[in-house]
mmCIF file of N, CA and C in Angstrom:
data_model
loop_
_atom_site.group_PDB
_atom_site.id
_atom_site.type_symbol
_atom_site.label_atom_id
_atom_site.label_comp_id
_atom_site.label_asym_id
_atom_site.label_seq_id
_atom_site.Cartn_x
_atom_site.Cartn_y
_atom_site.Cartn_z
ATOM 1 N N UNK A 1 25.383 11.916 8.165
ATOM 2 C CA UNK A 1 25.206 10.460 8.330
ATOM 3 C C UNK A 1 23.622 10.180 8.241
ATOM 4 N N UNK A 2 23.388 9.139 7.368
ATOM 5 C CA UNK A 2 21.990 8.764 7.290
ATOM 6 C C UNK A 2 21.623 7.584 8.321
ATOM 7 N N UNK A 3 20.548 7.755 8.942
ATOM 8 C CA UNK A 3 20.191 6.788 9.938
ATOM 9 C C UNK A 3 19.380 5.719 9.237
ATOM 10 N N UNK A 4 19.683 4.431 9.701
ATOM 11 C CA UNK A 4 18.933 3.309 9.128
ATOM 12 C C UNK A 4 17.609 3.323 9.681
ATOM 13 N N UNK A 5 16.537 3.052 8.731
ATOM 14 C CA UNK A 5 15.141 3.030 9.153
ATOM 15 C C UNK A 5 14.887 1.664 9.929
ATOM 16 N N UNK A 6 14.022 1.791 10.849
ATOM 17 C CA UNK A 6 13.482 0.647 11.551
ATOM 18 C C UNK A 6 12.698 -0.340 10.565
ATOM 19 N N UNK A 7 12.888 -1.597 10.690
ATOM 20 C CA UNK A 7 12.176 -2.542 9.897
ATOM 21 C C UNK A 7 11.165 -3.268 10.880
ATOM 22 N N UNK A 8 9.926 -3.314 10.435
ATOM 23 C CA UNK A 8 8.879 -3.927 11.318
ATOM 24 C C UNK A 8 8.442 -5.305 10.731
ATOM 25 N N UNK A 9 8.405 -6.289 11.673
ATOM 26 C CA UNK A 9 7.984 -7.584 11.219
ATOM 27 C C UNK A 9 7.044 -8.155 12.376
ATOM 28 N N UNK A 10 5.911 -8.698 11.943
ATOM 29 C CA UNK A 10 5.051 -9.244 12.823
ATOM 30 C C UNK A 10 5.039 -10.760 12.614
ATOM 31 N N UNK A 11 5.348 -11.480 13.699
ATOM 32 C CA UNK A 11 5.328 -12.879 13.650
ATOM 33 C C UNK A 11 4.049 -13.453 13.936
ATOM 34 N N UNK A 12 3.273 -13.815 13.033
ATOM 35 C CA UNK A 12 1.896 -14.334 13.181
ATOM 36 C C UNK A 12 0.944 -13.558 12.411
ATOM 37 N N UNK A 13 -0.119 -14.292 11.847
ATOM 38 C CA UNK A 13 -0.941 -13.588 11.023
ATOM 39 C C UNK A 13 -2.412 -14.035 11.356
ATOM 40 N N UNK A 14 -2.693 -14.427 12.580
ATOM 41 C CA UNK A 14 -4.061 -14.757 13.004
ATOM 42 C C UNK A 14 -4.794 -13.381 13.161
ATOM 43 N N UNK A 15 -5.867 -13.369 13.891
ATOM 44 C CA UNK A 15 -6.642 -12.187 13.984
ATOM 45 C C UNK A 15 -5.866 -11.050 14.814
ATOM 46 N N UNK A 16 -5.154 -11.476 15.862
ATOM 47 C CA UNK A 16 -4.302 -10.461 16.535
ATOM 48 C C UNK A 16 -3.179 -9.964 15.614
ATOM 49 N N UNK A 17 -2.420 -10.844 15.065
ATOM 50 C CA UNK A 17 -1.324 -10.412 14.190
ATOM 51 C C UNK A 17 -1.806 -9.554 12.994
ATOM 52 N N UNK A 18 -2.858 -9.871 12.420
ATOM 53 C CA UNK A 18 -3.442 -9.050 11.311
ATOM 54 C C UNK A 18 -3.967 -7.706 11.819
ATOM 55 N N UNK A 19 -4.564 -7.678 13.010
ATOM 56 C CA UNK A 19 -5.010 -6.419 13.477
ATOM 57 C C UNK A 19 -3.799 -5.467 13.899
ATOM 58 N N UNK A 20 -2.755 -6.054 14.542
ATOM 59 C CA UNK A 20 -1.592 -5.164 14.832
ATOM 60 C C UNK A 20 -0.909 -4.776 13.521
ATOM 61 N N UNK A 21 -0.814 -5.673 12.507
ATOM 62 C CA UNK A 21 -0.213 -5.283 11.292
ATOM 63 C C UNK A 21 -1.052 -4.049 10.632
ATOM 64 N N UNK A 22 -2.318 -4.033 10.843
ATOM 65 C CA UNK A 22 -3.043 -2.916 10.302
ATOM 66 C C UNK A 22 -2.611 -1.516 10.935
ATOM 67 N N UNK A 23 -2.478 -1.486 12.186
ATOM 68 C CA UNK A 23 -1.977 -0.346 12.992
ATOM 69 C C UNK A 23 -0.477 -0.045 12.618
ATOM 70 N N UNK A 24 0.377 -1.032 12.655
ATOM 71 C CA UNK A 24 1.770 -0.813 12.384
ATOM 72 C C UNK A 24 1.936 -0.390 10.910
ATOM 73 N N UNK A 25 1.182 -0.961 10.046
ATOM 74 C CA UNK A 25 1.245 -0.633 8.672
ATOM 75 C C UNK A 25 0.962 0.896 8.369
ATOM 76 N N UNK A 26 -0.029 1.403 8.997
ATOM 77 C CA UNK A 26 -0.486 2.738 8.886
ATOM 78 C C UNK A 26 0.552 3.674 9.532
ATOM 79 N N UNK A 27 1.089 3.286 10.693
ATOM 80 C CA UNK A 27 2.026 4.082 11.347
ATOM 81 C C UNK A 27 3.433 4.086 10.562
ATOM 82 N N UNK A 28 3.891 2.960 10.065
ATOM 83 C CA UNK A 28 5.104 2.919 9.277
ATOM 84 C C UNK A 28 5.066 3.856 8.110
ATOM 85 N N UNK A 29 3.895 3.857 7.481
ATOM 86 C CA UNK A 29 3.718 4.687 6.257
ATOM 87 C C UNK A 29 3.880 6.198 6.601
ATOM 88 N N UNK A 30 3.636 6.599 7.703
ATOM 89 C CA UNK A 30 3.720 8.121 8.059
ATOM 90 C C UNK A 30 4.937 8.524 8.935
ATOM 91 N N UNK A 31 5.573 7.573 9.480
ATOM 92 C CA UNK A 31 6.762 7.897 10.361
ATOM 93 C C UNK A 31 8.036 7.759 9.526
ATOM 94 N N UNK A 32 8.799 8.788 9.588
ATOM 95 C CA UNK A 32 10.103 8.923 8.810
ATOM 96 C C UNK A 32 11.183 7.964 9.242
ATOM 97 N N UNK A 33 11.107 7.450 10.545
ATOM 98 C CA UNK A 33 12.153 6.615 10.962
ATOM 99 C C UNK A 33 11.886 5.057 10.750
ATOM 100 N N UNK A 34 10.698 4.843 10.054
ATOM 101 C CA UNK A 34 10.349 3.405 9.815
ATOM 102 C C UNK A 34 10.415 3.064 8.384
ATOM 103 N N UNK A 35 10.827 1.977 7.952
ATOM 104 C CA UNK A 35 10.714 1.464 6.680
ATOM 105 C C UNK A 35 9.246 1.307 6.345
ATOM 106 N N UNK A 36 8.934 1.741 5.161
ATOM 107 C CA UNK A 36 7.476 1.708 4.815
ATOM 108 C C UNK A 36 6.976 0.232 4.687
ATOM 109 N N UNK A 37 7.859 -0.743 4.315
ATOM 110 C CA UNK A 37 7.467 -2.106 4.053
ATOM 111 C C UNK A 37 7.389 -2.882 5.436
ATOM 112 N N UNK A 38 6.170 -3.303 5.741
ATOM 113 C CA UNK A 38 5.923 -4.009 7.033
ATOM 114 C C UNK A 38 5.694 -5.463 6.643
ATOM 115 N N UNK A 39 6.432 -6.401 7.236
ATOM 116 C CA UNK A 39 6.322 -7.835 6.918
ATOM 117 C C UNK A 39 5.613 -8.455 7.969
ATOM 118 N N UNK A 40 4.709 -9.404 7.538
ATOM 119 C CA UNK A 40 3.862 -10.255 8.386
ATOM 120 C C UNK A 40 4.084 -11.705 8.087
ATOM 121 N N UNK A 41 4.709 -12.506 9.008
ATOM 122 C CA UNK A 41 5.009 -13.915 8.763
ATOM 123 C C UNK A 41 3.625 -14.630 8.845
ATOM 124 N N UNK A 42 3.401 -15.448 7.803
ATOM 125 C CA UNK A 42 2.112 -16.111 7.589
ATOM 126 C C UNK A 42 2.431 -17.694 7.586
ATOM 127 N N UNK A 43 1.860 -18.407 8.480
ATOM 128 C CA UNK A 43 1.925 -19.822 8.312
ATOM 129 C C UNK A 43 1.095 -20.229 7.034
ATOM 130 N N UNK A 44 1.758 -20.700 6.018
ATOM 131 C CA UNK A 44 1.196 -20.988 4.748
ATOM 132 C C UNK A 44 0.158 -22.037 4.783
ATOM 133 N N UNK A 45 -0.996 -21.759 4.379
ATOM 134 C CA UNK A 45 -2.080 -22.669 4.340
ATOM 135 C C UNK A 45 -3.013 -22.392 3.108
ATOM 136 N N UNK A 46 -3.652 -23.314 2.660
ATOM 137 C CA UNK A 46 -4.623 -23.074 1.634
ATOM 138 C C UNK A 46 -6.031 -22.708 2.126
ATOM 139 N N UNK A 47 -6.556 -21.668 1.614
ATOM 140 C CA UNK A 47 -7.908 -21.292 1.869
ATOM 141 C C UNK A 47 -8.819 -21.406 0.697
ATOM 142 N N UNK A 48 -10.118 -21.594 0.966
ATOM 143 C CA UNK A 48 -11.136 -21.657 -0.166
ATOM 144 C C UNK A 48 -11.782 -20.368 -0.110
ATOM 145 N N UNK A 49 -11.787 -19.744 -1.263
ATOM 146 C CA UNK A 49 -12.430 -18.442 -1.395
ATOM 147 C C UNK A 49 -13.857 -18.547 -1.757
ATOM 148 N N UNK A 50 -14.503 -17.495 -1.779
ATOM 149 C CA UNK A 50 -16.022 -17.340 -2.027
ATOM 150 C C UNK A 50 -16.411 -17.980 -3.258
ATOM 151 N N UNK A 51 -15.529 -17.999 -4.339
ATOM 152 C CA UNK A 51 -15.836 -18.523 -5.601
ATOM 153 C C UNK A 51 -15.469 -20.048 -5.690
ATOM 154 N N UNK A 52 -15.111 -20.586 -4.538
ATOM 155 C CA UNK A 52 -14.836 -22.067 -4.385
ATOM 156 C C UNK A 52 -13.433 -22.442 -4.975
ATOM 157 N N UNK A 53 -12.582 -21.501 -5.233
ATOM 158 C CA UNK A 53 -11.236 -21.728 -5.641
ATOM 159 C C UNK A 53 -10.297 -21.747 -4.429
ATOM 160 N N UNK A 54 -9.309 -22.479 -4.562
ATOM 161 C CA UNK A 54 -8.275 -22.601 -3.401
ATOM 162 C C UNK A 54 -7.136 -21.725 -3.736
ATOM 163 N N UNK A 55 -6.671 -21.130 -2.781
ATOM 164 C CA UNK A 55 -5.458 -20.187 -2.973
ATOM 165 C C UNK A 55 -4.607 -20.266 -1.623
ATOM 166 N N UNK A 56 -3.351 -19.843 -1.829
ATOM 167 C CA UNK A 56 -2.459 -19.838 -0.633
ATOM 168 C C UNK A 56 -2.783 -18.467 0.089
ATOM 169 N N UNK A 57 -2.848 -18.599 1.383
ATOM 170 C CA UNK A 57 -3.258 -17.475 2.292
ATOM 171 C C UNK A 57 -2.402 -16.243 2.051
ATOM 172 N N UNK A 58 -1.077 -16.465 1.897
ATOM 173 C CA UNK A 58 -0.200 -15.390 1.737
ATOM 174 C C UNK A 58 -0.456 -14.598 0.407
ATOM 175 N N UNK A 59 -0.763 -15.402 -0.656
ATOM 176 C CA UNK A 59 -1.174 -14.766 -1.869
ATOM 177 C C UNK A 59 -2.419 -13.971 -1.921
ATOM 178 N N UNK A 60 -3.390 -14.333 -1.098
ATOM 179 C CA UNK A 60 -4.727 -13.772 -0.912
ATOM 180 C C UNK A 60 -4.347 -12.472 -0.197
ATOM 181 N N UNK A 61 -3.682 -12.542 0.838
ATOM 182 C CA UNK A 61 -3.431 -11.298 1.657
ATOM 183 C C UNK A 61 -2.622 -10.314 0.851
ATOM 184 N N UNK A 62 -1.669 -10.765 0.025
ATOM 185 C CA UNK A 62 -0.904 -9.727 -0.733
ATOM 186 C C UNK A 62 -1.587 -9.205 -1.939
ATOM 187 N N UNK A 63 -2.623 -9.901 -2.413
ATOM 188 C CA UNK A 63 -3.358 -9.343 -3.608
ATOM 189 C C UNK A 63 -4.651 -8.613 -3.119
ATOM 190 N N UNK A 64 -5.363 -9.163 -2.151
ATOM 191 C CA UNK A 64 -6.621 -8.562 -1.684
ATOM 192 C C UNK A 64 -6.439 -7.544 -0.516
ATOM 193 N N UNK A 65 -5.200 -7.715 0.106
ATOM 194 C CA UNK A 65 -4.930 -6.907 1.270
ATOM 195 C C UNK A 65 -6.048 -7.141 2.369
ATOM 196 N N UNK A 66 -6.323 -8.387 2.592
ATOM 197 C CA UNK A 66 -7.363 -8.789 3.557
ATOM 198 C C UNK A 66 -6.943 -10.226 3.979
ATOM 199 N N UNK A 67 -6.973 -10.570 5.264
ATOM 200 C CA UNK A 67 -6.801 -11.849 5.764
ATOM 201 C C UNK A 67 -8.156 -12.507 5.851
ATOM 202 N N UNK A 68 -8.600 -13.059 4.792
ATOM 203 C CA UNK A 68 -9.932 -13.636 4.596
ATOM 204 C C UNK A 68 -10.273 -14.749 5.568
ATOM 205 N N UNK A 69 -9.223 -15.410 6.138
ATOM 206 C CA UNK A 69 -9.553 -16.462 7.180
ATOM 207 C C UNK A 69 -9.592 -15.990 8.560
ATOM 208 N N UNK A 70 -8.696 -15.180 8.905
ATOM 209 C CA UNK A 70 -8.656 -14.727 10.433
ATOM 210 C C UNK A 70 -9.112 -13.387 10.700
ATOM 211 N N UNK A 71 -9.173 -12.554 9.765
ATOM 212 C CA UNK A 71 -9.730 -11.215 9.939
ATOM 213 C C UNK A 71 -10.554 -10.717 8.790
ATOM 214 N N UNK A 72 -11.518 -11.451 8.396
ATOM 215 C CA UNK A 72 -12.310 -11.000 7.196
ATOM 216 C C UNK A 72 -13.086 -9.693 7.289
ATOM 217 N N UNK A 73 -13.036 -8.922 6.224
ATOM 218 C CA UNK A 73 -13.686 -7.743 6.170
ATOM 219 C C UNK A 73 -12.937 -6.514 6.587
ATOM 220 N N UNK A 74 -11.702 -6.788 7.063
ATOM 221 C CA UNK A 74 -10.747 -5.690 7.416
ATOM 222 C C UNK A 74 -9.696 -5.602 6.383
ATOM 223 N N UNK A 75 -9.514 -4.390 5.888
ATOM 224 C CA UNK A 75 -8.547 -4.195 4.759
ATOM 225 C C UNK A 75 -7.161 -3.898 5.555
ATOM 226 N N UNK A 76 -6.219 -4.576 5.025
ATOM 227 C CA UNK A 76 -4.830 -4.326 5.557
ATOM 228 C C UNK A 76 -4.207 -3.288 4.687
ATOM 229 N N UNK A 77 -3.327 -2.288 5.258
ATOM 230 C CA UNK A 77 -2.727 -1.410 4.462
ATOM 231 C C UNK A 77 -1.824 -2.041 3.343
ATOM 232 N N UNK A 78 -1.744 -1.320 2.193
ATOM 233 C CA UNK A 78 -0.999 -1.955 1.046
ATOM 234 C C UNK A 78 0.541 -2.182 1.266
ATOM 235 N N UNK A 79 0.977 -1.492 2.347
ATOM 236 C CA UNK A 79 2.438 -1.738 2.699
ATOM 237 C C UNK A 79 2.657 -2.934 3.568
ATOM 238 N N UNK A 80 1.573 -3.649 3.921
ATOM 239 C CA UNK A 80 1.781 -4.888 4.768
ATOM 240 C C UNK A 80 1.907 -6.051 3.828
ATOM 241 N N UNK A 81 3.000 -6.736 3.940
ATOM 242 C CA UNK A 81 3.305 -7.855 3.011
ATOM 243 C C UNK A 81 3.296 -9.190 3.763
ATOM 244 N N UNK A 82 2.576 -10.122 3.314
ATOM 245 C CA UNK A 82 2.523 -11.468 3.950
ATOM 246 C C UNK A 82 3.709 -12.231 3.349
ATOM 247 N N UNK A 83 4.502 -12.860 4.180
ATOM 248 C CA UNK A 83 5.754 -13.529 3.953
ATOM 249 C C UNK A 83 5.622 -14.979 4.555
ATOM 250 N N UNK A 84 5.602 -16.039 3.788
ATOM 251 C CA UNK A 84 5.463 -17.342 4.409
ATOM 252 C C UNK A 84 6.645 -17.977 4.914
ATOM 253 N N UNK A 85 7.827 -17.366 4.714
ATOM 254 C CA UNK A 85 9.172 -17.846 5.157
ATOM 255 C C UNK A 85 9.615 -17.008 6.311
ATOM 256 N N UNK A 86 9.728 -17.543 7.496
ATOM 257 C CA UNK A 86 10.027 -16.818 8.796
ATOM 258 C C UNK A 86 11.336 -16.058 8.733
ATOM 259 N N UNK A 87 12.389 -16.732 8.199
ATOM 260 C CA UNK A 87 13.727 -16.166 8.051
ATOM 261 C C UNK A 87 13.659 -14.895 7.152
ATOM 262 N N UNK A 88 12.902 -14.999 6.038
ATOM 263 C CA UNK A 88 12.782 -13.960 5.090
ATOM 264 C C UNK A 88 11.959 -12.751 5.722
ATOM 265 N N UNK A 89 10.876 -13.114 6.372
ATOM 266 C CA UNK A 89 10.089 -12.108 7.006
ATOM 267 C C UNK A 89 10.951 -11.236 8.086
ATOM 268 N N UNK A 90 11.821 -11.895 8.776
ATOM 269 C CA UNK A 90 12.561 -11.220 9.891
ATOM 270 C C UNK A 90 13.835 -10.635 9.481
ATOM 271 N N UNK A 91 14.351 -10.883 8.198
ATOM 272 C CA UNK A 91 15.593 -10.385 7.827
ATOM 273 C C UNK A 91 15.680 -8.807 7.872
ATOM 274 N N UNK A 92 16.804 -8.280 8.016
ATOM 275 C CA UNK A 92 17.020 -6.929 8.089
ATOM 276 C C UNK A 92 17.035 -6.258 6.743
#
């Protein structure tokens, strides 16, 4: 019998949510009982980047692996995925 792996979802992507996503993403990648994909629900908002272009925060997090608004300078693990839809982020 194969055991179903635990799915991790963080509800919130502010500085605390992004910080805990960093820890949980690293742990999920090394623990055999956890699904490698860690979802972080993001309240979708537009952010202005350093080059003065506007982008959706979830897209920035998923491409740069950094929450440039709430935790700038801290790289998120590549297995942390920003999801702007709460139902999608929490699904099994």
